[in-house]
mmCIF file of C-alpha atoms and ligand atoms in Angstrom:
data_model
loop_
_atom_site.group_PDB
_atom_site.id
_atom_site.type_symbol
_atom_site.label_atom_id
_atom_site.label_comp_id
_atom_site.label_asym_id
_atom_site.label_seq_id
_atom_site.Cartn_x
_atom_site.Cartn_y
_atom_site.Cartn_z
ATOM 1 C CA MET K 112 -7.939 -9.052 -22.077
ATOM 2 C CA PHE K 113 -5.752 -6.353 -20.537
ATOM 3 C CA LYS K 114 -2.175 -5.681 -21.543
ATOM 4 C CA THR K 115 -0.514 -2.618 -20.064
ATOM 5 C CA MET K 116 2.960 -1.106 -19.947
ATOM 6 C CA VAL K 117 3.180 -1.781 -16.226
ATOM 7 C CA MET K 118 2.372 -5.470 -16.749
ATOM 8 C CA ASP K 119 5.179 -5.684 -19.308
ATOM 9 C CA LEU K 120 7.667 -3.697 -17.265
ATOM 10 C CA LEU K 121 7.050 -5.649 -14.062
ATOM 11 C CA ASN K 122 6.367 -8.972 -15.803
ATOM 12 C CA ILE K 123 3.042 -9.526 -14.004
ATOM 13 C CA ARG K 124 -0.070 -11.346 -15.264
ATOM 14 C CA TYR K 125 -2.581 -8.811 -13.964
ATOM 15 C CA PRO K 126 -2.167 -5.011 -13.822
ATOM 16 C CA LEU K 127 -2.519 -5.218 -10.037
ATOM 17 C CA VAL K 128 -0.117 -4.126 -7.305
ATOM 18 C CA GLY K 129 -0.678 -5.107 -3.692
ATOM 19 C CA GLY K 130 -0.398 -2.040 -1.483
ATOM 20 C CA THR K 131 2.363 -2.146 1.115
ATOM 21 C CA LEU K 132 0.546 -2.811 4.399
ATOM 22 C CA MET K 133 2.582 -2.009 7.505
ATOM 23 C CA HIS K 134 2.907 -4.993 9.876
ATOM 24 C CA LEU K 135 1.045 -7.201 7.372
ATOM 25 C CA SER K 136 3.059 -7.301 4.129
ATOM 26 C CA ASP K 137 5.405 -10.055 5.254
ATOM 27 C CA ALA K 138 6.965 -12.754 3.085
ATOM 28 C CA GLU K 139 3.914 -15.028 3.117
ATOM 29 C CA PHE K 140 1.343 -12.344 2.256
ATOM 30 C CA THR K 141 3.594 -10.773 -0.372
ATOM 31 C CA ALA K 142 4.087 -14.171 -2.000
ATOM 32 C CA ALA K 143 0.318 -14.803 -2.024
ATOM 33 C CA ILE K 144 -0.174 -11.561 -3.981
ATOM 34 C CA SER K 145 2.604 -12.302 -6.459
ATOM 35 C CA ASN K 146 1.417 -15.884 -6.924
ATOM 36 C CA ALA K 147 -2.096 -14.577 -7.613
ATOM 37 C CA GLY K 148 -0.806 -12.618 -10.624
ATOM 38 C CA GLY K 149 -0.162 -9.207 -9.079
ATOM 39 C CA LEU K 150 2.961 -7.540 -7.731
ATOM 40 C CA GLY K 151 3.428 -8.294 -4.044
ATOM 41 C CA VAL K 152 5.354 -5.643 -2.138
ATOM 42 C CA LEU K 153 7.259 -6.613 1.014
ATOM 43 C CA ALA K 154 7.266 -3.940 3.751
ATOM 44 C CA SER K 155 10.937 -3.715 4.747
ATOM 45 C CA ALA K 156 10.089 -1.522 7.767
ATOM 46 C CA ILE K 157 8.493 -4.529 9.469
ATOM 47 C CA TYR K 158 11.963 -5.990 9.955
ATOM 48 C CA ARG K 159 14.163 -4.705 12.742
ATOM 49 C CA ASN K 160 17.591 -5.520 11.373
ATOM 50 C CA ARG K 161 19.492 -6.713 8.335
ATOM 51 C CA GLU K 162 19.353 -10.335 9.362
ATOM 52 C CA GLU K 163 15.568 -10.482 9.839
ATOM 53 C CA PHE K 164 15.042 -8.643 6.576
ATOM 54 C CA GLY K 165 17.455 -10.904 4.698
ATOM 55 C CA ASN K 166 15.694 -13.986 6.097
ATOM 56 C CA ALA K 167 12.328 -12.603 4.976
ATOM 57 C CA LEU K 168 13.674 -12.141 1.450
ATOM 58 C CA ASP K 169 14.989 -15.717 1.419
ATOM 59 C CA ARG K 170 11.590 -16.977 2.573
ATOM 60 C CA LEU K 171 9.801 -14.905 -0.048
ATOM 61 C CA ARG K 172 11.994 -16.400 -2.779
ATOM 62 C CA GLN K 173 11.128 -19.880 -1.549
ATOM 63 C CA LEU K 174 7.403 -19.062 -1.640
ATOM 64 C CA THR K 175 7.212 -17.510 -5.104
ATOM 65 C CA ASP K 176 9.075 -17.491 -8.373
ATOM 66 C CA ARG K 177 6.994 -14.525 -9.551
ATOM 67 C CA PRO K 178 8.194 -10.896 -9.453
ATOM 68 C CA PHE K 179 7.842 -8.952 -6.221
ATOM 69 C CA ALA K 180 9.013 -5.574 -4.923
ATOM 70 C CA VAL K 181 10.339 -4.257 -1.634
ATOM 71 C CA ASN K 182 8.973 -1.058 -0.086
ATOM 72 C CA LEU K 183 11.449 1.349 1.492
ATOM 73 C CA ASN K 184 9.639 3.496 4.017
ATOM 74 C CA LEU K 185 10.240 7.257 3.950
ATOM 75 C CA PHE K 186 7.626 8.101 6.580
ATOM 76 C CA PRO K 187 8.790 9.368 9.973
ATOM 77 C CA MET K 188 8.997 6.344 12.261
ATOM 78 C CA MET K 189 9.169 6.027 16.032
ATOM 79 C CA ARG K 190 12.023 3.600 15.392
ATOM 80 C CA PRO K 191 14.500 5.431 13.122
ATOM 81 C CA ILE K 192 15.295 3.534 9.933
ATOM 82 C CA ASP K 193 18.420 3.642 7.785
ATOM 83 C CA ASN K 194 17.162 2.668 4.352
ATOM 84 C CA ASN K 195 20.760 2.297 3.134
ATOM 85 C CA ASP K 196 20.950 -0.825 5.279
ATOM 86 C CA TYR K 197 17.801 -2.278 3.709
ATOM 87 C CA LEU K 198 19.084 -1.324 0.284
ATOM 88 C CA ASP K 199 22.397 -3.123 0.901
ATOM 89 C CA VAL K 200 20.513 -6.283 1.819
ATOM 90 C CA LEU K 201 17.972 -6.196 -0.999
ATOM 91 C CA LEU K 202 20.704 -5.625 -3.582
ATOM 92 C CA ASP K 203 22.713 -8.437 -2.092
ATOM 93 C CA LYS K 204 19.652 -10.710 -2.405
ATOM 94 C CA GLY K 205 19.102 -9.768 -6.054
ATOM 95 C CA VAL K 206 15.808 -7.864 -5.649
ATOM 96 C CA LYS K 207 14.904 -6.116 -8.906
ATOM 97 C CA ILE K 208 11.999 -3.803 -8.038
ATOM 98 C CA VAL K 209 11.865 -1.221 -5.267
ATOM 99 C CA GLU K 210 8.931 0.923 -4.155
ATOM 100 C CA THR K 211 9.394 4.068 -2.070
ATOM 101 C CA SER K 212 6.687 5.957 -0.201
ATOM 102 C CA GLY K 213 6.636 8.598 2.485
ATOM 103 C CA HIS K 214 6.962 12.250 3.325
ATOM 104 C CA SER K 215 10.001 12.961 1.174
ATOM 105 C CA ALA K 216 11.556 11.945 -2.114
ATOM 106 C CA PRO K 217 14.516 9.569 -1.685
ATOM 107 C CA GLU K 218 17.168 12.044 -2.831
ATOM 108 C CA ALA K 219 20.126 10.102 -1.462
ATOM 109 C CA LEU K 220 18.875 6.615 -2.305
ATOM 110 C CA CYS K 221 17.820 7.178 -5.900
ATOM 111 C CA VAL K 222 21.421 7.417 -7.110
ATOM 112 C CA ARG K 223 21.999 3.943 -5.728
ATOM 113 C CA PHE K 224 18.752 2.668 -7.339
ATOM 114 C CA LYS K 225 19.949 3.843 -10.717
ATOM 115 C CA GLU K 226 23.493 2.528 -10.318
ATOM 116 C CA ALA K 227 22.102 -0.877 -9.388
ATOM 117 C CA GLY K 228 19.659 -0.950 -12.326
ATOM 118 C CA LEU K 229 16.616 -1.351 -10.063
ATOM 119 C CA THR K 230 13.131 -0.655 -11.369
ATOM 120 C CA TRP K 231 11.976 2.143 -9.085
ATOM 121 C CA ILE K 232 8.316 2.840 -8.311
ATOM 122 C CA HIS K 233 7.517 5.846 -6.125
ATOM 123 C CA LYS K 234 4.102 6.259 -4.484
ATOM 124 C CA CYS K 235 2.687 9.689 -3.686
ATOM 125 C CA VAL K 236 -0.516 11.709 -3.421
ATOM 126 C CA GLY K 237 0.064 14.741 -5.650
ATOM 127 C CA ILE K 238 1.294 15.848 -9.062
ATOM 128 C CA ARG K 239 4.109 18.016 -7.738
ATOM 129 C CA TYR K 240 5.607 15.073 -5.860
ATOM 130 C CA ALA K 241 5.150 12.845 -8.916
ATOM 131 C CA LEU K 242 6.951 15.305 -11.197
ATOM 132 C CA LYS K 243 9.803 15.582 -8.727
ATOM 133 C CA VAL K 244 10.476 11.835 -8.572
ATOM 134 C CA GLN K 245 10.090 11.475 -12.325
ATOM 135 C CA LYS K 246 12.900 14.024 -12.665
ATOM 136 C CA MET K 247 14.957 12.020 -10.171
ATOM 137 C CA GLY K 248 14.595 8.918 -12.353
ATOM 138 C CA ALA K 249 11.530 7.027 -11.089
ATOM 139 C CA ASP K 250 10.486 4.411 -13.651
ATOM 140 C CA VAL K 251 6.849 4.307 -12.558
ATOM 141 C CA VAL K 252 4.807 6.605 -10.317
ATOM 142 C CA THR K 253 1.903 5.413 -8.203
ATOM 143 C CA VAL K 254 -0.682 7.998 -7.178
ATOM 144 C CA VAL K 255 -3.358 7.303 -4.593
ATOM 145 C CA GLY K 256 -6.397 9.500 -4.106
ATOM 146 C CA TYR K 257 -7.886 10.870 -0.927
ATOM 147 C CA GLU K 258 -10.221 7.921 -0.337
ATOM 148 C CA ASN K 259 -7.264 5.565 0.083
ATOM 149 C CA GLY K 260 -6.353 3.698 3.236
ATOM 150 C CA GLY K 261 -3.197 4.939 4.945
ATOM 151 C CA ALA K 262 -1.318 8.197 4.418
ATOM 152 C CA THR K 263 -3.394 10.760 2.540
ATOM 153 C CA GLY K 264 -0.982 13.710 2.759
ATOM 154 C CA LYS K 265 -2.374 17.216 2.800
ATOM 155 C CA LEU K 266 -3.551 17.827 -0.757
ATOM 156 C CA ASP K 267 -6.841 15.890 -0.492
ATOM 157 C CA VAL K 268 -7.296 15.174 -4.202
ATOM 158 C CA GLY K 269 -9.677 12.313 -5.001
ATOM 159 C CA THR K 270 -8.752 9.381 -7.227
ATOM 160 C CA LEU K 271 -11.042 10.393 -10.110
ATOM 161 C CA VAL K 272 -9.092 13.629 -10.583
ATOM 162 C CA LEU K 273 -5.621 12.648 -9.375
ATOM 163 C CA VAL K 274 -5.134 9.712 -11.734
ATOM 164 C CA PRO K 275 -5.920 11.475 -15.040
ATOM 165 C CA ARG K 276 -3.945 14.513 -13.860
ATOM 166 C CA ALA K 277 -0.955 12.252 -13.220
ATOM 167 C CA VAL K 278 -1.384 10.524 -16.585
ATOM 168 C CA GLU K 279 -1.449 13.830 -18.478
ATOM 169 C CA SER K 280 1.440 15.316 -16.470
ATOM 170 C CA LEU K 281 3.952 12.453 -16.505
ATOM 171 C CA ASP K 282 5.934 10.657 -19.189
ATOM 172 C CA VAL K 283 6.432 7.514 -17.100
ATOM 173 C CA PRO K 284 3.618 4.979 -16.617
ATOM 174 C CA VAL K 285 1.184 5.632 -13.777
ATOM 175 C CA ILE K 286 -0.262 3.170 -11.292
ATOM 176 C CA GLY K 287 -3.453 4.553 -9.790
ATOM 177 C CA GLY K 288 -5.402 3.698 -6.695
ATOM 178 C CA GLY K 289 -7.432 4.799 -3.742
ATOM 179 C CA GLY K 290 -10.814 3.148 -3.335
ATOM 180 C CA VAL K 291 -10.385 0.173 -5.658
ATOM 181 C CA SER K 292 -12.139 -2.830 -4.156
ATOM 182 C CA ASP K 293 -13.543 -4.602 -7.214
ATOM 183 C CA GLY K 294 -13.337 -4.925 -10.987
ATOM 184 C CA ARG K 295 -15.348 -1.772 -11.562
ATOM 185 C CA GLY K 296 -12.569 0.205 -9.934
ATOM 186 C CA ILE K 297 -9.919 -1.495 -12.076
ATOM 187 C CA ALA K 298 -11.858 -0.746 -15.277
ATOM 188 C CA ALA K 299 -12.369 2.849 -14.165
ATOM 189 C CA LEU K 300 -8.696 3.459 -13.437
ATOM 190 C CA LEU K 301 -7.546 1.869 -16.689
ATOM 191 C CA ALA K 302 -10.096 4.070 -18.470
ATOM 192 C CA LEU K 303 -8.514 7.090 -16.770
ATOM 193 C CA GLY K 304 -5.178 6.134 -18.313
ATOM 194 C CA ALA K 305 -3.523 4.228 -15.448
ATOM 195 C CA GLN K 306 -1.269 1.386 -16.588
ATOM 196 C CA GLY K 307 -1.652 -0.418 -13.282
ATOM 197 C CA VAL K 308 -3.920 -0.405 -10.241
ATOM 198 C CA ILE K 309 -2.907 -0.547 -6.578
ATOM 199 C CA VAL K 310 -5.173 -2.342 -4.118
ATOM 200 C CA GLY K 311 -4.694 -2.008 -0.364
ATOM 201 C CA THR K 312 -7.799 -1.996 1.825
ATOM 202 C CA ARG K 313 -9.503 -4.790 -0.166
ATOM 203 C CA LEU K 314 -6.642 -7.151 0.630
ATOM 204 C CA LEU K 315 -7.268 -6.887 4.380
ATOM 205 C CA ALA K 316 -10.296 -9.167 3.997
ATOM 206 C CA THR K 317 -8.545 -12.089 2.339
ATOM 207 C CA LYS K 318 -7.792 -15.527 3.717
ATOM 208 C CA GLU K 319 -4.040 -14.961 3.602
ATOM 209 C CA ALA K 320 -3.996 -11.515 5.283
ATOM 210 C CA PRO K 321 -2.210 -12.079 8.611
ATOM 211 C CA LEU K 322 -5.022 -10.476 10.600
ATOM 212 C CA HIS K 323 -7.085 -11.947 13.430
ATOM 213 C CA ASP K 324 -10.494 -13.163 12.293
ATOM 214 C CA ASN K 325 -12.249 -10.709 14.661
ATOM 215 C CA VAL K 326 -10.683 -7.850 12.726
ATOM 216 C CA LYS K 327 -11.618 -9.314 9.343
ATOM 217 C CA GLN K 328 -15.218 -9.872 10.482
ATOM 218 C CA ALA K 329 -15.440 -6.324 11.841
ATOM 219 C CA LEU K 330 -14.181 -4.999 8.507
ATOM 220 C CA LEU K 331 -16.920 -6.921 6.681
ATOM 221 C CA ASN K 332 -19.474 -5.025 8.771
ATOM 222 C CA ALA K 333 -17.893 -1.647 8.010
ATOM 223 C CA SER K 334 -19.318 0.731 5.422
ATOM 224 C CA GLU K 335 -17.723 3.515 3.388
ATOM 225 C CA LEU K 336 -18.630 5.828 6.279
ATOM 226 C CA ASP K 337 -16.523 3.914 8.780
ATOM 227 C CA THR K 338 -13.184 5.573 8.087
ATOM 228 C CA MET K 339 -11.815 8.831 9.417
ATOM 229 C CA LEU K 340 -8.725 11.004 9.149
ATOM 230 C CA VAL K 341 -6.324 11.130 12.087
ATOM 231 C CA MET K 342 -2.933 12.698 12.821
ATOM 232 C CA ARG K 343 -3.481 15.729 10.578
ATOM 233 C CA THR K 344 -2.556 18.015 13.485
ATOM 234 C CA ILE K 345 0.839 16.340 13.738
ATOM 235 C CA GLY K 346 1.527 16.489 9.990
ATOM 236 C CA SER K 347 0.918 12.827 9.272
ATOM 237 C CA THR K 348 -2.662 12.502 8.020
ATOM 238 C CA HIS K 349 -3.873 8.926 7.750
ATOM 239 C CA ARG K 350 -7.238 7.521 6.736
ATOM 240 C CA VAL K 351 -8.026 4.782 9.240
ATOM 241 C CA TRP K 352 -10.809 2.515 10.365
ATOM 242 C CA LYS K 353 -13.140 4.283 12.778
ATOM 243 C CA ASN K 354 -12.716 2.316 16.023
ATOM 244 C CA ALA K 355 -12.263 3.359 19.645
ATOM 245 C CA ALA K 356 -8.521 3.991 19.215
ATOM 246 C CA ALA K 357 -9.104 6.241 16.185
ATOM 247 C CA GLU K 358 -11.823 8.197 18.025
ATOM 248 C CA LYS K 359 -9.471 8.567 20.988
ATOM 249 C CA CYS K 360 -6.714 9.891 18.726
ATOM 250 C CA ALA K 361 -9.105 12.425 17.164
ATOM 251 C CA ALA K 362 -10.282 13.559 20.615
ATOM 252 C CA LEU K 363 -6.691 14.070 21.790
ATOM 253 C CA GLU K 364 -5.934 16.060 18.664
ATOM 254 C CA SER K 365 -8.898 18.347 19.114
ATOM 255 C CA ASP K 366 -7.918 18.839 22.778
ATOM 256 C CA HIS K 367 -4.399 19.857 21.624
ATOM 257 C CA ALA K 368 -2.886 17.025 23.650
ATOM 258 C CA GLU K 369 0.889 16.664 23.927
ATOM 259 C CA LEU K 370 2.574 14.711 21.134
ATOM 260 C CA PRO K 371 3.632 11.740 23.317
ATOM 261 C CA GLU K 372 0.006 11.193 24.333
ATOM 262 C CA ILE K 373 -1.066 11.012 20.695
ATOM 263 C CA LEU K 374 1.850 8.798 19.744
ATOM 264 C CA ASN K 375 0.933 6.438 22.537
ATOM 265 C CA VAL K 376 -2.486 5.836 20.936
ATOM 266 C CA VAL K 377 -1.177 5.415 17.395
ATOM 267 C CA ALA K 378 1.791 3.228 18.377
ATOM 268 C CA GLY K 379 2.495 0.487 15.865
ATOM 269 C CA GLU K 380 2.919 -2.025 18.702
ATOM 270 C CA LYS K 381 -0.769 -1.606 19.593
ATOM 271 C CA ALA K 382 -1.841 -2.114 15.985
ATOM 272 C CA LYS K 383 0.305 -5.241 15.825
ATOM 273 C CA ARG K 384 -1.328 -6.643 18.945
ATOM 274 C CA MET K 385 -4.775 -5.859 17.544
ATOM 275 C CA TYR K 386 -3.912 -7.687 14.330
ATOM 276 C CA HIS K 387 -2.667 -10.761 16.200
ATOM 277 C CA GLU K 388 -4.906 -10.908 19.264
ATOM 278 C CA GLY K 389 -8.172 -9.633 17.788
ATOM 279 C CA ASP K 390 -9.046 -6.837 20.237
ATOM 280 C CA VAL K 391 -10.617 -4.623 17.575
ATOM 281 C CA ASP K 392 -10.398 -1.392 19.576
ATOM 282 C CA LEU K 393 -6.779 -1.628 20.652
ATOM 283 C CA GLY K 394 -4.906 0.075 17.836
ATOM 284 C CA ILE K 395 -5.134 2.245 14.758
ATOM 285 C CA MET K 396 -5.551 0.470 11.433
ATOM 286 C CA SER K 397 -5.264 2.216 8.075
ATOM 287 C CA CYS K 398 -8.389 1.645 6.011
ATOM 288 C CA GLY K 399 -9.846 3.286 2.899
ATOM 289 C CA GLN K 400 -13.402 4.160 1.942
ATOM 290 C CA GLY K 401 -13.383 1.164 -0.398
ATOM 291 C CA ILE K 402 -14.086 -0.965 2.696
ATOM 292 C CA GLY K 403 -17.761 -0.295 1.957
ATOM 293 C CA MET K 404 -17.491 -2.585 -1.078
ATOM 294 C CA VAL K 405 -15.928 -5.483 0.827
ATOM 295 C CA HIS K 406 -18.391 -8.283 1.547
ATOM 296 C CA ASP K 407 -16.411 -11.516 1.762
ATOM 297 C CA ILE K 408 -13.067 -13.083 2.617
ATOM 298 C CA PRO K 409 -11.742 -14.897 -0.464
ATOM 299 C CA THR K 410 -8.207 -16.079 -1.155
ATOM 300 C CA VAL K 411 -6.080 -13.453 -2.873
ATOM 301 C CA LYS K 412 -6.107 -15.574 -6.037
ATOM 302 C CA ASP K 413 -9.907 -15.871 -6.104
ATOM 303 C CA LEU K 414 -10.187 -12.148 -5.399
ATOM 304 C CA PHE K 415 -7.823 -11.121 -8.204
ATOM 305 C CA ASP K 416 -9.387 -13.568 -10.704
ATOM 306 C CA ARG K 417 -12.832 -12.240 -9.839
ATOM 307 C CA MET K 418 -11.781 -8.597 -9.977
ATOM 308 C CA MET K 419 -10.154 -9.018 -13.376
ATOM 309 C CA ALA K 420 -13.132 -10.971 -14.773
ATOM 310 C CA GLN K 421 -15.459 -8.227 -13.555
ATOM 311 C CA ALA K 422 -13.216 -5.532 -15.069
ATOM 312 C CA SER K 423 -13.401 -7.341 -18.445
ATOM 313 C CA ASP K 424 -17.195 -7.623 -18.193
ATOM 314 C CA VAL K 425 -17.487 -3.949 -17.362
ATOM 315 C CA VAL K 426 -15.369 -2.940 -20.342
ATOM 316 C CA SER K 427 -17.273 -5.250 -22.744
ATOM 317 C CA GLY K 428 -20.564 -3.990 -21.340
ATOM 318 C CA LEU K 429 -19.516 -0.414 -22.024
ATOM 319 C CA ALA K 430 -18.708 -1.298 -25.619
ATOM 320 C CA VAL K 431 -22.136 -2.914 -26.099
ATOM 321 C CA HIS K 432 -23.977 0.076 -24.713
ATOM 322 C CA CYS K 433 -22.057 2.722 -26.674
HETATM 323 C C1 LIG F 737 -3.573 -1.479 6.827
HETATM 324 C C2 LIG F 737 -2.829 -0.616 5.836
HETATM 325 C C3 LIG F 737 -1.482 -0.346 6.046
HETATM 326 C C4 LIG F 737 -0.765 0.439 5.133
HETATM 327 N N1 LIG F 737 0.567 0.645 5.340
HETATM 328 C C5 LIG F 737 1.284 1.336 4.416
HETATM 329 C C6 LIG F 737 2.689 1.500 4.551
HETATM 330 O O1 LIG F 737 3.301 1.068 5.533
HETATM 331 N N2 LIG F 737 3.348 2.170 3.578
HETATM 332 C C7 LIG F 737 2.715 2.655 2.478
HETATM 333 O O2 LIG F 737 3.362 3.227 1.603
HETATM 334 N N3 LIG F 737 1.384 2.531 2.322
HETATM 335 C C8 LIG F 737 0.666 1.880 3.255
HETATM 336 N N4 LIG F 737 -0.686 1.721 3.079
HETATM 337 C C9 LIG F 737 -1.312 2.214 1.837
HETATM 338 C C10 LIG F 737 -1.395 1.115 0.767
HETATM 339 O O3 LIG F 737 -0.124 0.635 0.427
HETATM 340 C C11 LIG F 737 -2.095 1.604 -0.517
HETATM 341 O O4 LIG F 737 -1.409 2.694 -1.074
HETATM 342 C C12 LIG F 737 -3.528 2.000 -0.245
HETATM 343 O O5 LIG F 737 -4.119 1.095 0.637
HETATM 344 C C13 LIG F 737 -4.338 2.034 -1.556
HETATM 345 O O6 LIG F 737 -5.620 2.550 -1.344
HETATM 346 P P1 LIG F 737 -6.893 1.632 -0.913
HETATM 347 O O7 LIG F 737 -6.665 1.303 0.517
HETATM 348 O O8 LIG F 737 -8.041 2.527 -1.106
HETATM 349 O O9 LIG F 737 -6.891 0.430 -1.797
HETATM 350 C C14 LIG F 737 -1.425 0.980 3.992
HETATM 351 C C15 LIG F 737 -2.785 0.724 3.802
HETATM 352 C C16 LIG F 737 -3.497 -0.064 4.695
HETATM 353 C C17 LIG F 737 -4.951 -0.332 4.441
#
């Protein structure tokens, strides 16, 4: 029923993009998303060196013949990253689509994207950032509203306003997101003019998500009130799941604790252990308000099929009632 510019450009069956999920978007999970009809996005920052990253790309190619993208991380990291290294490897492996996201526009990298003929998607949270990357040559811009899981930036514009503002301000196609957990959200964002929809938080509660079952079960019990913002005082606002680690981070921030103390709580290593070992209070996990609409743990394919069927029903229902 739906045919959008982003589906054509990326050669995907559904107008759905799987959000890059740090420590989770590995080859297997990315392939599950691409095989389910969306665009899977591999998180390059998970991999510590060229060899590991190259192996992950080889594995991904074995697991899917559908299009996928690679995310290059522009957020400040405790472990410094040279994205030129990742770019060398992904070009060598014939990757065609790259997504960038983070605190800055990829001024140095974008020349290489263009020379290599990559399709470049940039994800951001505000119109001024979107206009900047469009000028730099981005082929598609993703905007995510304030309710989204992960980095929210400092502009705090909700999805319902950000997406139509991006659509009216940009010439390139827009992927919208922030709070999309079912087909109603897809229909709403397409109605706002988005040509694609990014889904992050909803994918945490899927069979293929490489997360301990304790964490998935805890997420099923969470409501839209169970997220909070952390790290705003250190210039890195994230919307995360409200657990003991998040509350601890917020308390340290309000006590004006030293940076190393805060970084110790938000350390990626702790999140990784939580994901694998299932101690649900150990680390910080990005999570959007859309968690309130998550009630089961389907496969990614069943989820996407269901979401798209619901989006079609919603659109037909609107037509009947008009
Ligand atoms: C657990 C988790 C980890 C994330 N990690 C990243 C990341 O490393 N890089 C990034 O650009 N976005 C990251 N995000 C944001 C998603 O890619 C996506 O933009 C966002 O989840 C969409 O909003 P939603 O969560 O409301 O669906 C993360 C989100 C979650 C829930």
